[in-house]
mmCIF file of C-alpha atoms in Angstrom:
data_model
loop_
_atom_site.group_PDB
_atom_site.id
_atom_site.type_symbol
_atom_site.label_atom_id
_atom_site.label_comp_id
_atom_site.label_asym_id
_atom_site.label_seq_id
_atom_site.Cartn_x
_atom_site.Cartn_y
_atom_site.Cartn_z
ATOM 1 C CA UNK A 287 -17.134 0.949 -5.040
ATOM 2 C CA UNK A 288 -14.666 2.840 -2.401
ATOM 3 C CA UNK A 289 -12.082 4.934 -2.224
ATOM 4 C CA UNK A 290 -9.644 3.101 -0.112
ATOM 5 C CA UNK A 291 -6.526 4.782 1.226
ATOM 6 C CA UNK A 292 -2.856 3.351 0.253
ATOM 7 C CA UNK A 293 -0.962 1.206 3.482
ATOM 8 C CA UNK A 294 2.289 2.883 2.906
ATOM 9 C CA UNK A 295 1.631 6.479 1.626
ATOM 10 C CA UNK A 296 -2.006 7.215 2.333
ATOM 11 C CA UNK A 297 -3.066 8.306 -1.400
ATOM 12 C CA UNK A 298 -6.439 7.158 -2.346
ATOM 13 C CA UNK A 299 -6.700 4.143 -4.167
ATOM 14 C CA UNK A 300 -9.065 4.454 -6.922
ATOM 15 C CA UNK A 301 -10.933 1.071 -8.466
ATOM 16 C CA UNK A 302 -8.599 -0.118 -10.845
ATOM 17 C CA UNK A 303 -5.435 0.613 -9.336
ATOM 18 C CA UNK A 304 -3.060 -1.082 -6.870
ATOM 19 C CA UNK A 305 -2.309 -4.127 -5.406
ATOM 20 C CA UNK A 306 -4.207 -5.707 -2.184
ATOM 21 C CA UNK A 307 -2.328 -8.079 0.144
ATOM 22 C CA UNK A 308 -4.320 -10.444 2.240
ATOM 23 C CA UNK A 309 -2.248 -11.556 5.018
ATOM 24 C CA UNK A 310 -2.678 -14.650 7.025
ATOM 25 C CA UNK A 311 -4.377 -12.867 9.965
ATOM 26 C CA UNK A 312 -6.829 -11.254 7.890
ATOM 27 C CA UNK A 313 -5.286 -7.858 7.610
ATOM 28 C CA UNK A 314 -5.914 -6.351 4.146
ATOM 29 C CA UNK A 315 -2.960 -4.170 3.076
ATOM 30 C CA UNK A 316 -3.981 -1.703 0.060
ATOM 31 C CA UNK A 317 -1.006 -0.201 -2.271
ATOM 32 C CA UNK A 318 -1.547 2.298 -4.810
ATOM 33 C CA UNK A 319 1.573 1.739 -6.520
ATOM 34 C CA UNK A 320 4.654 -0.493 -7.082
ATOM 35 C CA UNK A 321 6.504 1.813 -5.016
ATOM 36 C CA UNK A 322 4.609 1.082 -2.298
ATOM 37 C CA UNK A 323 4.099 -2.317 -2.742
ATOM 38 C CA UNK A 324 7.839 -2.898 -3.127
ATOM 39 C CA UNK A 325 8.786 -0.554 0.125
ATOM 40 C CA UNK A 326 6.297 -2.600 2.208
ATOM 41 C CA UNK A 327 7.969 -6.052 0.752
ATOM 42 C CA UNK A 328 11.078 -4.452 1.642
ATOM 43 C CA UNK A 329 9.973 -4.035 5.317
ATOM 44 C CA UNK A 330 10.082 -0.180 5.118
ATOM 45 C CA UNK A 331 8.192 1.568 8.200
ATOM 46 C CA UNK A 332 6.381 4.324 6.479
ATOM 47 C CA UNK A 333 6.623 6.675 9.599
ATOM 48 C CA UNK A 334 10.394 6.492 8.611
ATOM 49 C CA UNK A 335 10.012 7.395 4.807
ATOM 50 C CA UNK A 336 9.901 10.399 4.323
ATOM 51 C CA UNK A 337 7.704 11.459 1.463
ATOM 52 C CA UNK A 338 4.994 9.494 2.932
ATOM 53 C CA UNK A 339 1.896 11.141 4.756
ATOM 54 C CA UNK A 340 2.265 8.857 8.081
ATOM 55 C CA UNK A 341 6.011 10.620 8.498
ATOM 56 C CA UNK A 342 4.950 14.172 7.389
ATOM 57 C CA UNK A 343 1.821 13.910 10.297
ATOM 58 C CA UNK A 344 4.135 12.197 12.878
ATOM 59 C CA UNK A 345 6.801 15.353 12.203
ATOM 60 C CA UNK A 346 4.293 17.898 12.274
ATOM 61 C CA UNK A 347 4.996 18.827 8.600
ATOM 62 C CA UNK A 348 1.202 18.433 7.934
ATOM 63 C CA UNK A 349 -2.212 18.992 9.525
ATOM 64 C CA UNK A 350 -3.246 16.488 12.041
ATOM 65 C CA UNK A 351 -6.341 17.471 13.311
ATOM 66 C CA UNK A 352 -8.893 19.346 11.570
ATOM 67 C CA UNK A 353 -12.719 19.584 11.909
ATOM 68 C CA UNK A 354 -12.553 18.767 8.148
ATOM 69 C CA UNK A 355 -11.152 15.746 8.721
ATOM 70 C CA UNK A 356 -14.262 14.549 10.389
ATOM 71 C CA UNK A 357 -16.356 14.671 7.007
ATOM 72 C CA UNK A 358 -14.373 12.042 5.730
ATOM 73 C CA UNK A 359 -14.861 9.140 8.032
ATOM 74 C CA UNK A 360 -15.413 5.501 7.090
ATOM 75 C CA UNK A 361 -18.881 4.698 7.508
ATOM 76 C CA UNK A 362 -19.997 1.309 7.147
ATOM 77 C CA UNK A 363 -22.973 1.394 7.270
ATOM 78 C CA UNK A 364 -24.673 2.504 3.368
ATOM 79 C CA UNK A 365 -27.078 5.012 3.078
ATOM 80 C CA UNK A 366 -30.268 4.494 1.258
ATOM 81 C CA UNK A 367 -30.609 6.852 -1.831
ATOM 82 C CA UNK A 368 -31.639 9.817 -1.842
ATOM 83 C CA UNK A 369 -31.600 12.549 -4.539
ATOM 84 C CA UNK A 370 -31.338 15.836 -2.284
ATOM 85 C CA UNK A 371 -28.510 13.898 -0.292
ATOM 86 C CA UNK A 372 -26.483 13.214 -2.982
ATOM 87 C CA UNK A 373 -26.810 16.715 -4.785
ATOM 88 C CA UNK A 374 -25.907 18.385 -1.529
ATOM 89 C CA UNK A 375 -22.912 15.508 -0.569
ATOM 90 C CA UNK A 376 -21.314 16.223 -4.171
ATOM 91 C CA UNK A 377 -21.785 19.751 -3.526
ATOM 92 C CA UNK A 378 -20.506 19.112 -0.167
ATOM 93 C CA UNK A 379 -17.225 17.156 -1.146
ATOM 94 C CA UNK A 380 -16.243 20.542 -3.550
ATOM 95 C CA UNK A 381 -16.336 22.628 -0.513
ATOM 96 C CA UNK A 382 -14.917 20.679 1.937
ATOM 97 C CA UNK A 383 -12.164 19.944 -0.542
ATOM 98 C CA UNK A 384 -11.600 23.448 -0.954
ATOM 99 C CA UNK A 385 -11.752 24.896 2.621
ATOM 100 C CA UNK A 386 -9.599 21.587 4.230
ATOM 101 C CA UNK A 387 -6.475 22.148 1.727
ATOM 102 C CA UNK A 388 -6.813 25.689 2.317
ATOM 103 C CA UNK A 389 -6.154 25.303 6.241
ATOM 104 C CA UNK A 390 -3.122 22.985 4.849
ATOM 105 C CA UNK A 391 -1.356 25.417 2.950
ATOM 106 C CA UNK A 392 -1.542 27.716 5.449
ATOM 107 C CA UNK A 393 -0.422 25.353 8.313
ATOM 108 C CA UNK A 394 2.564 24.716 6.086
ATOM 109 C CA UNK A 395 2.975 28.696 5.290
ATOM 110 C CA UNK A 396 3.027 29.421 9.336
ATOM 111 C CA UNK A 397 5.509 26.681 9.470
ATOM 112 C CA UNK A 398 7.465 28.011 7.305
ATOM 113 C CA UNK A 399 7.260 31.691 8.288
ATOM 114 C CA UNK A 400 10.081 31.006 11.570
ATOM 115 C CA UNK A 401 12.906 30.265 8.775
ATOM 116 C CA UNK A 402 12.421 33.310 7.015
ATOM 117 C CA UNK A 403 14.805 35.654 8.106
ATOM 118 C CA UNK A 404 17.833 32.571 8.489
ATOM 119 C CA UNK A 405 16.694 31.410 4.647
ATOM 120 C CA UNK A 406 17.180 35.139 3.583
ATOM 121 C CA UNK A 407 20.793 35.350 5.297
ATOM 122 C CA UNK A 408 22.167 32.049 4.044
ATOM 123 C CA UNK A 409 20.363 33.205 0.573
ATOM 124 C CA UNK A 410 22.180 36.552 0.540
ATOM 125 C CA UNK A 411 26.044 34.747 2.045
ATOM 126 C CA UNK A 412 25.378 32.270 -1.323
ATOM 127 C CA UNK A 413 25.007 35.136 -3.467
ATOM 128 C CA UNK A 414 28.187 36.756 -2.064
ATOM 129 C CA UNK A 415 30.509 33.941 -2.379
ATOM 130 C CA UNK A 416 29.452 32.343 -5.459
ATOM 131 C CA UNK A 417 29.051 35.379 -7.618
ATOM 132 C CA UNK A 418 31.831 33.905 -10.034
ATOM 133 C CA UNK A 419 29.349 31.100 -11.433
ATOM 134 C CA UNK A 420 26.972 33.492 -12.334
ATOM 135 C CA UNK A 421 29.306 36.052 -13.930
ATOM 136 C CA UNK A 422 33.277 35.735 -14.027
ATOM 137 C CA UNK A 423 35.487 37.604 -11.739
ATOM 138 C CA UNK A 424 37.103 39.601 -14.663
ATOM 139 C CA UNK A 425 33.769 40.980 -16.170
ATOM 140 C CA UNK A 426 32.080 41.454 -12.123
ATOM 141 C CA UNK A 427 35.037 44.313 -12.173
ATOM 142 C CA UNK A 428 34.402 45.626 -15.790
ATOM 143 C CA UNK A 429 30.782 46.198 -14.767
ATOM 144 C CA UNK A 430 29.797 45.628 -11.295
ATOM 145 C CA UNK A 431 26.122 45.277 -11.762
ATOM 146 C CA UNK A 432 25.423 42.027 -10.458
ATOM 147 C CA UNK A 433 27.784 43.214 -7.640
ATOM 148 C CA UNK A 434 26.118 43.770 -3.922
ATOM 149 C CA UNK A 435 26.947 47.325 -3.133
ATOM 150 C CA UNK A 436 30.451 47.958 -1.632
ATOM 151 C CA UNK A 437 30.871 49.131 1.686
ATOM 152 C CA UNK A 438 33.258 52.480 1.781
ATOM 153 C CA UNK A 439 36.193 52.289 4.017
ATOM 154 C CA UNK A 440 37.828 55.286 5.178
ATOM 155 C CA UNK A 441 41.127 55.179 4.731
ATOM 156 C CA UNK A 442 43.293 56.840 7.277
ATOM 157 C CA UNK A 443 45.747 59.764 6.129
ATOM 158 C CA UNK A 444 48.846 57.473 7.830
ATOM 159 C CA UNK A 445 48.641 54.970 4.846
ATOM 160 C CA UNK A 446 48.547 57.420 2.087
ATOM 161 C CA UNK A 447 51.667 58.444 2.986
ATOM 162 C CA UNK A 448 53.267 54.900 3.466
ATOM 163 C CA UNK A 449 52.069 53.887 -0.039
ATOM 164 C CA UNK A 450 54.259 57.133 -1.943
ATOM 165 C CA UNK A 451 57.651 55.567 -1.516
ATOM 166 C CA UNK A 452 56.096 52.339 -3.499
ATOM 167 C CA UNK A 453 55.252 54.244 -6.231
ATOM 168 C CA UNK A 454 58.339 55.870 -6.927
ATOM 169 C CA UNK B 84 1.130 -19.878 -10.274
ATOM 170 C CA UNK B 85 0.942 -23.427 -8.383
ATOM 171 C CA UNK B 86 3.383 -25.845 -10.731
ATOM 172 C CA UNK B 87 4.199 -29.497 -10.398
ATOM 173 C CA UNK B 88 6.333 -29.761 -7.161
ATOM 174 C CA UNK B 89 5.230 -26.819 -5.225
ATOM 175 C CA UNK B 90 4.546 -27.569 -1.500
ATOM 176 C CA UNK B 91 0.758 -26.561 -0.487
ATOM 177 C CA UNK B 92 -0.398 -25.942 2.668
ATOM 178 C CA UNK B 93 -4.037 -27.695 3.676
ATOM 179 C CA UNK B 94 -6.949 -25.633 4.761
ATOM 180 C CA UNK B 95 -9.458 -27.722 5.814
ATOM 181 C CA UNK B 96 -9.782 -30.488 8.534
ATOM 182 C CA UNK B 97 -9.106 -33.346 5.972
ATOM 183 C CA UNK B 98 -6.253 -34.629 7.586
ATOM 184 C CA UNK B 99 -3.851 -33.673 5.438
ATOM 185 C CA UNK B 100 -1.392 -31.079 6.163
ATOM 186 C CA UNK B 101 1.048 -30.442 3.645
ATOM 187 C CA UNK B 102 0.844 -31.579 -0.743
ATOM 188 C CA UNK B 103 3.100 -31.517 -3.224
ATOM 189 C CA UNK B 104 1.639 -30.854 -6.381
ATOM 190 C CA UNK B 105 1.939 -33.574 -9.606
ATOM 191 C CA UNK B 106 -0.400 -32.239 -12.325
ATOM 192 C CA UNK B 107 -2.793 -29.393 -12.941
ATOM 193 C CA UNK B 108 -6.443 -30.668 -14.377
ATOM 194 C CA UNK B 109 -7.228 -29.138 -17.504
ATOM 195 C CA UNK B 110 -5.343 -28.773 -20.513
ATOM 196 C CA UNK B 111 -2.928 -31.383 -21.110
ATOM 197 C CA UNK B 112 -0.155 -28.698 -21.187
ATOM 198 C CA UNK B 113 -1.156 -26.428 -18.513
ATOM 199 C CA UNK B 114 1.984 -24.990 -16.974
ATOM 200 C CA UNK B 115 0.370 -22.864 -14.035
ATOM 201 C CA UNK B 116 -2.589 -23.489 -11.543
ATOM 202 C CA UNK B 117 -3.984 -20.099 -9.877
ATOM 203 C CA UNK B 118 -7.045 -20.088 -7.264
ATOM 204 C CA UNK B 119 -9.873 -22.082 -8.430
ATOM 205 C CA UNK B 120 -7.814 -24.518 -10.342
ATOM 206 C CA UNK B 121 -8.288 -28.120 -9.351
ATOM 207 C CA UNK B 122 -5.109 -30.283 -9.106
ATOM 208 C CA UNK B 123 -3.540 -33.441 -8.237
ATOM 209 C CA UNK B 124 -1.529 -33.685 -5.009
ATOM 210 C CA UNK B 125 0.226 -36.245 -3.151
ATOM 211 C CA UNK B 126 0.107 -36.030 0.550
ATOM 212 C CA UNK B 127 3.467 -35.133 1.898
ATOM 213 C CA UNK B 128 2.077 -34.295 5.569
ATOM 214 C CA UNK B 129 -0.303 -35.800 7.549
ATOM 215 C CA UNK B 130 -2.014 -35.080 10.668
ATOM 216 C CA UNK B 131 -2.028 -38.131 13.073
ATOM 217 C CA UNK B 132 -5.447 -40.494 13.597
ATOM 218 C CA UNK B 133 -6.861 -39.015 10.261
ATOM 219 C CA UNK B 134 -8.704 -41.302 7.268
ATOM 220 C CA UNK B 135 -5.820 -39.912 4.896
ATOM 221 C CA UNK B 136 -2.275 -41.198 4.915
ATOM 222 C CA UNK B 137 1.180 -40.353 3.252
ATOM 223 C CA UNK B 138 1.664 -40.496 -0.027
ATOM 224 C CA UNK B 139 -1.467 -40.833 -0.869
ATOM 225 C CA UNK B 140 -2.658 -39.183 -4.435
ATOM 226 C CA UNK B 141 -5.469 -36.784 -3.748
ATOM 227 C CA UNK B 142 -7.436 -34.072 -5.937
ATOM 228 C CA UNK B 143 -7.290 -30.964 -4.318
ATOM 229 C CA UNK B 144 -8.047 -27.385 -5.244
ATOM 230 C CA UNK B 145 -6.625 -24.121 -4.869
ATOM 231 C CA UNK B 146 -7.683 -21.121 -2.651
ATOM 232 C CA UNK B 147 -4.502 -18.998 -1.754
ATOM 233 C CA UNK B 148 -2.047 -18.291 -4.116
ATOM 234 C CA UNK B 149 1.086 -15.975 -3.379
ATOM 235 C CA UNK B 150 0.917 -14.696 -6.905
ATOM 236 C CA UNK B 151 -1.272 -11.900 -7.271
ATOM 237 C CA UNK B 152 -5.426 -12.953 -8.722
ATOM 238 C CA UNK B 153 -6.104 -10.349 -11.127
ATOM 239 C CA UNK B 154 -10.127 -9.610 -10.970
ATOM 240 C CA UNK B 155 -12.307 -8.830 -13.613
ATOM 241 C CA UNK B 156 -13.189 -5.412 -11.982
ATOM 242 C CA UNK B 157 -9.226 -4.866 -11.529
ATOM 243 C CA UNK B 158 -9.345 -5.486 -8.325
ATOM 244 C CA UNK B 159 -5.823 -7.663 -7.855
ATOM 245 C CA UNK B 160 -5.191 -9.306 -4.608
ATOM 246 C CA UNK B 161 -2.428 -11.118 -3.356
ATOM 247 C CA UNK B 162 -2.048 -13.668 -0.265
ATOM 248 C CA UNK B 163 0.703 -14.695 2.237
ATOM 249 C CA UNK B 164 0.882 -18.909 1.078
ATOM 250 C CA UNK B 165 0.156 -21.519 -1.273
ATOM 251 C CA UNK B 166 -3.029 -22.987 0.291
ATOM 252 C CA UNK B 167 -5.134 -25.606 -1.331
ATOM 253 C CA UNK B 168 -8.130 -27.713 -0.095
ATOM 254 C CA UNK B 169 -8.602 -31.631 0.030
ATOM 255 C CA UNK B 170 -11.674 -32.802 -2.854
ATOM 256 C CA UNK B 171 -13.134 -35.800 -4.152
ATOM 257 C CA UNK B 172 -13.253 -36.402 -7.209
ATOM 258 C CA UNK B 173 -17.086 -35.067 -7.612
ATOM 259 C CA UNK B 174 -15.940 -31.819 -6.325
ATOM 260 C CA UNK B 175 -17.380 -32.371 -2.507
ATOM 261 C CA UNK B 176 -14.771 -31.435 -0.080
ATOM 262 C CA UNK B 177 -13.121 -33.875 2.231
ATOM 263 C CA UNK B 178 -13.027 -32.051 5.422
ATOM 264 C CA UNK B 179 -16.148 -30.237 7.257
ATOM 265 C CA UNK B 180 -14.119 -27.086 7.978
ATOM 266 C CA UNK B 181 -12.464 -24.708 6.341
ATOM 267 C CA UNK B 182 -9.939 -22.362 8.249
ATOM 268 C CA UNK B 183 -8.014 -19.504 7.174
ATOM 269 C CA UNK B 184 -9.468 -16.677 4.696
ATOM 270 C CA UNK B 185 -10.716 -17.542 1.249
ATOM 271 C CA UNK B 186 -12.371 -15.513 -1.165
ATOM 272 C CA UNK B 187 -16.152 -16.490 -1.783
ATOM 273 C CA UNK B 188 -16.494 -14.301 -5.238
ATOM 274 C CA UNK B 189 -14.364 -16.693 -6.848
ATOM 275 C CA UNK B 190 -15.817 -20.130 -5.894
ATOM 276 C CA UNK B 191 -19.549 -18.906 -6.334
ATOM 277 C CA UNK B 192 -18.984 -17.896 -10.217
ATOM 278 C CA UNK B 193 -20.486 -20.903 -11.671
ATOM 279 C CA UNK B 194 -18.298 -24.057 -10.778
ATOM 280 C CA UNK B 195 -20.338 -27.192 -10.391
ATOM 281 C CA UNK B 196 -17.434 -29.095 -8.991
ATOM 282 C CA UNK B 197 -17.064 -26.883 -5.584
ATOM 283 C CA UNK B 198 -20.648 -25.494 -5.966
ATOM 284 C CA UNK B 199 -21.102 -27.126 -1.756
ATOM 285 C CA UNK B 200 -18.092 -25.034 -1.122
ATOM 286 C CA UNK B 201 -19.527 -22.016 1.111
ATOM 287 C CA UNK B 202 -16.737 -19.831 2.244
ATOM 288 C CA UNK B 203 -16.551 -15.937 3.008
ATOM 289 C CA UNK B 204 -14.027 -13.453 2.893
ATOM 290 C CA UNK B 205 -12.795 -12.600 6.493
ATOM 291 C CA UNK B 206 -13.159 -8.834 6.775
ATOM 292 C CA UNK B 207 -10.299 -7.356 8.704
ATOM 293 C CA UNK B 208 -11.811 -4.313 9.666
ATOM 294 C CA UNK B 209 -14.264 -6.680 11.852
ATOM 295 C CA UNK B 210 -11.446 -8.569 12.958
ATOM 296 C CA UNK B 211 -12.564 -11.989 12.702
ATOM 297 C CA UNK B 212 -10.664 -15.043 12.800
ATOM 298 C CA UNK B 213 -11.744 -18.613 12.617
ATOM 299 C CA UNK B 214 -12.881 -21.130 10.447
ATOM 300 C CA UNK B 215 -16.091 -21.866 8.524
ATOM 301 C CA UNK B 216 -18.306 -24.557 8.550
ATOM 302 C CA UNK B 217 -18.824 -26.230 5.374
ATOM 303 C CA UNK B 218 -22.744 -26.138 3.826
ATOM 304 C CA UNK B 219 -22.766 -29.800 3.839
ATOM 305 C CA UNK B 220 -21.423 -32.485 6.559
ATOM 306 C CA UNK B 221 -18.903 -35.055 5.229
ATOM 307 C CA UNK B 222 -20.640 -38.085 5.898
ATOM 308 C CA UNK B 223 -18.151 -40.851 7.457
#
């Protein structure tokens, strides 16, 4: 039995799932899913799709090269049985697991750090212009909670006076 | 799902190169042939200076399909053609090669009738291409 990795998105194919497609020049091409299977029929190139792991490596979106990565090579060759290997491989596997999608998340969190300060302007420009689908104009006034806090103007003296004859 | 009139290719040395195929061996209603299946053919194709000729009715069986084999272990595999090989009616094959890639786990479960059929799966991480020679030599 082996865990075989999907043609089109790279998800491991577990027994039981999936189709394979033999082509004519011996190349065996492994789908976990429909989706894949029907994106490959449909000519797709994976490094163009973009929930796939071939275009998230190729744009830098995920880890490419990792020491962790070298754990999981395809060996061809089987071991002979041992009980101490195996114990220490399965413990092996947990850790590896752990420690390799740790150094993911944080290559995606550093990746993510540089837009910080543009995501928190465009968050704050949102919040100031569409303020009326969270709370109508009319009630904003009433009670200007959800309001951002006003800037003061100073008013100059010359304006006061221009404003009196209005009133009258 | 090989029916009456599908177009085969041939994937052996036989001679013949193309088949049409008339009827599917086994139940006298059997709608679809899949790999394994023996049927009858007529020879649509031929390739020149060979024993077999045009039109000639032949018993072949099937060892690519481009409908998906489901496998016991759920393993389900598709290929790229319709691909059948030239038999006798004993089940001995009529060529001495066989080119192209077949899969050996289904021929080797217990069928008398291709039982001198050795094949092997080409592995395509080796990168092998090629044909196979047949356990036995068709005597001519």
């Amino acid at each position: 039995m082996r865990l075989e990795k999907c043609w089109f998105c790279s998800s491991t194919v577990y027994p039981g799932h999936g189709i394979q497609f033999v082509r004519n020049d011996a190349k065996i091409f492994r789908f976990c899913r429909s989706k894949c299977h029907k994106n490959f029929k449909m000519k797709r190139n994976p490094r163009k799709v973009k929930w796939t792991k071939a275009y998230r490596r190729l744009h830098g979106k995920d880890m490419t090269q990792d020491s962790t990565f070298e754990f999981e090579r395809k060996r061809n060759r089987p071991e002979r049985y041992d009980r101490n290997l195996a114990e220490n491989t399965l413990k092996a596997i947990k850790k590896i697991d752990k420690i390799r999608s740790d150094r993911a998340s944080d290559h995606i969190k550093n990746r993510l750090k540089t837009g910080k300060v543009q995501r928190q302007k465009e968050a704050r420009k949102q919040l100031e212009q569409g303020i009326h689908l969270v709370k109508a104009p009319l009630a904003l006034a009433q009670d200007s909670s959800l309001c951002l806090p006003k800037i003061k103007v100073n008013v100059s003296q010359a304006q006061i006076e221009e404003n009196q004859p209005m009133e009258e | 799902m090989i029916q009456p009139q599908t177009h085969l290719n041939v994937a052996d040395n036989s001679g013949a190169r193309e088949l049409v195929c008339i009827r599917i061996i086994g139940a006298s209603n059997r709608r679809y042939a899949h790999i394994c299946d023996i049927i009858v053919a007529v020879i649509k194709e031929i390739v020149l200076n060979t024993p077999l000729e045009r039109s000639e009715v032949i018993i072949a069986i099937i060892v690519r399909t481009h409908k998906e084999l489901k496998h016991d272990n759920g393993m389900i595999i598709r290929y790229d053609d319709n691909v059948a090989v030239v038999i006798d009616q004993e089940g001995n094959p009529k060529g001495t090669q066989i080119f192209g890639i077949v899969d050996e786990t289904q021929f080797t479960m217990g069928k008398d009738t291709i039982a001198n059929i050795k094949t092997s799966i080409r592995n395509a991480d080796m990168n092998r291409k090629g044909t196979i020679q047949i356990g036995y030599l068709n005597k001519k």
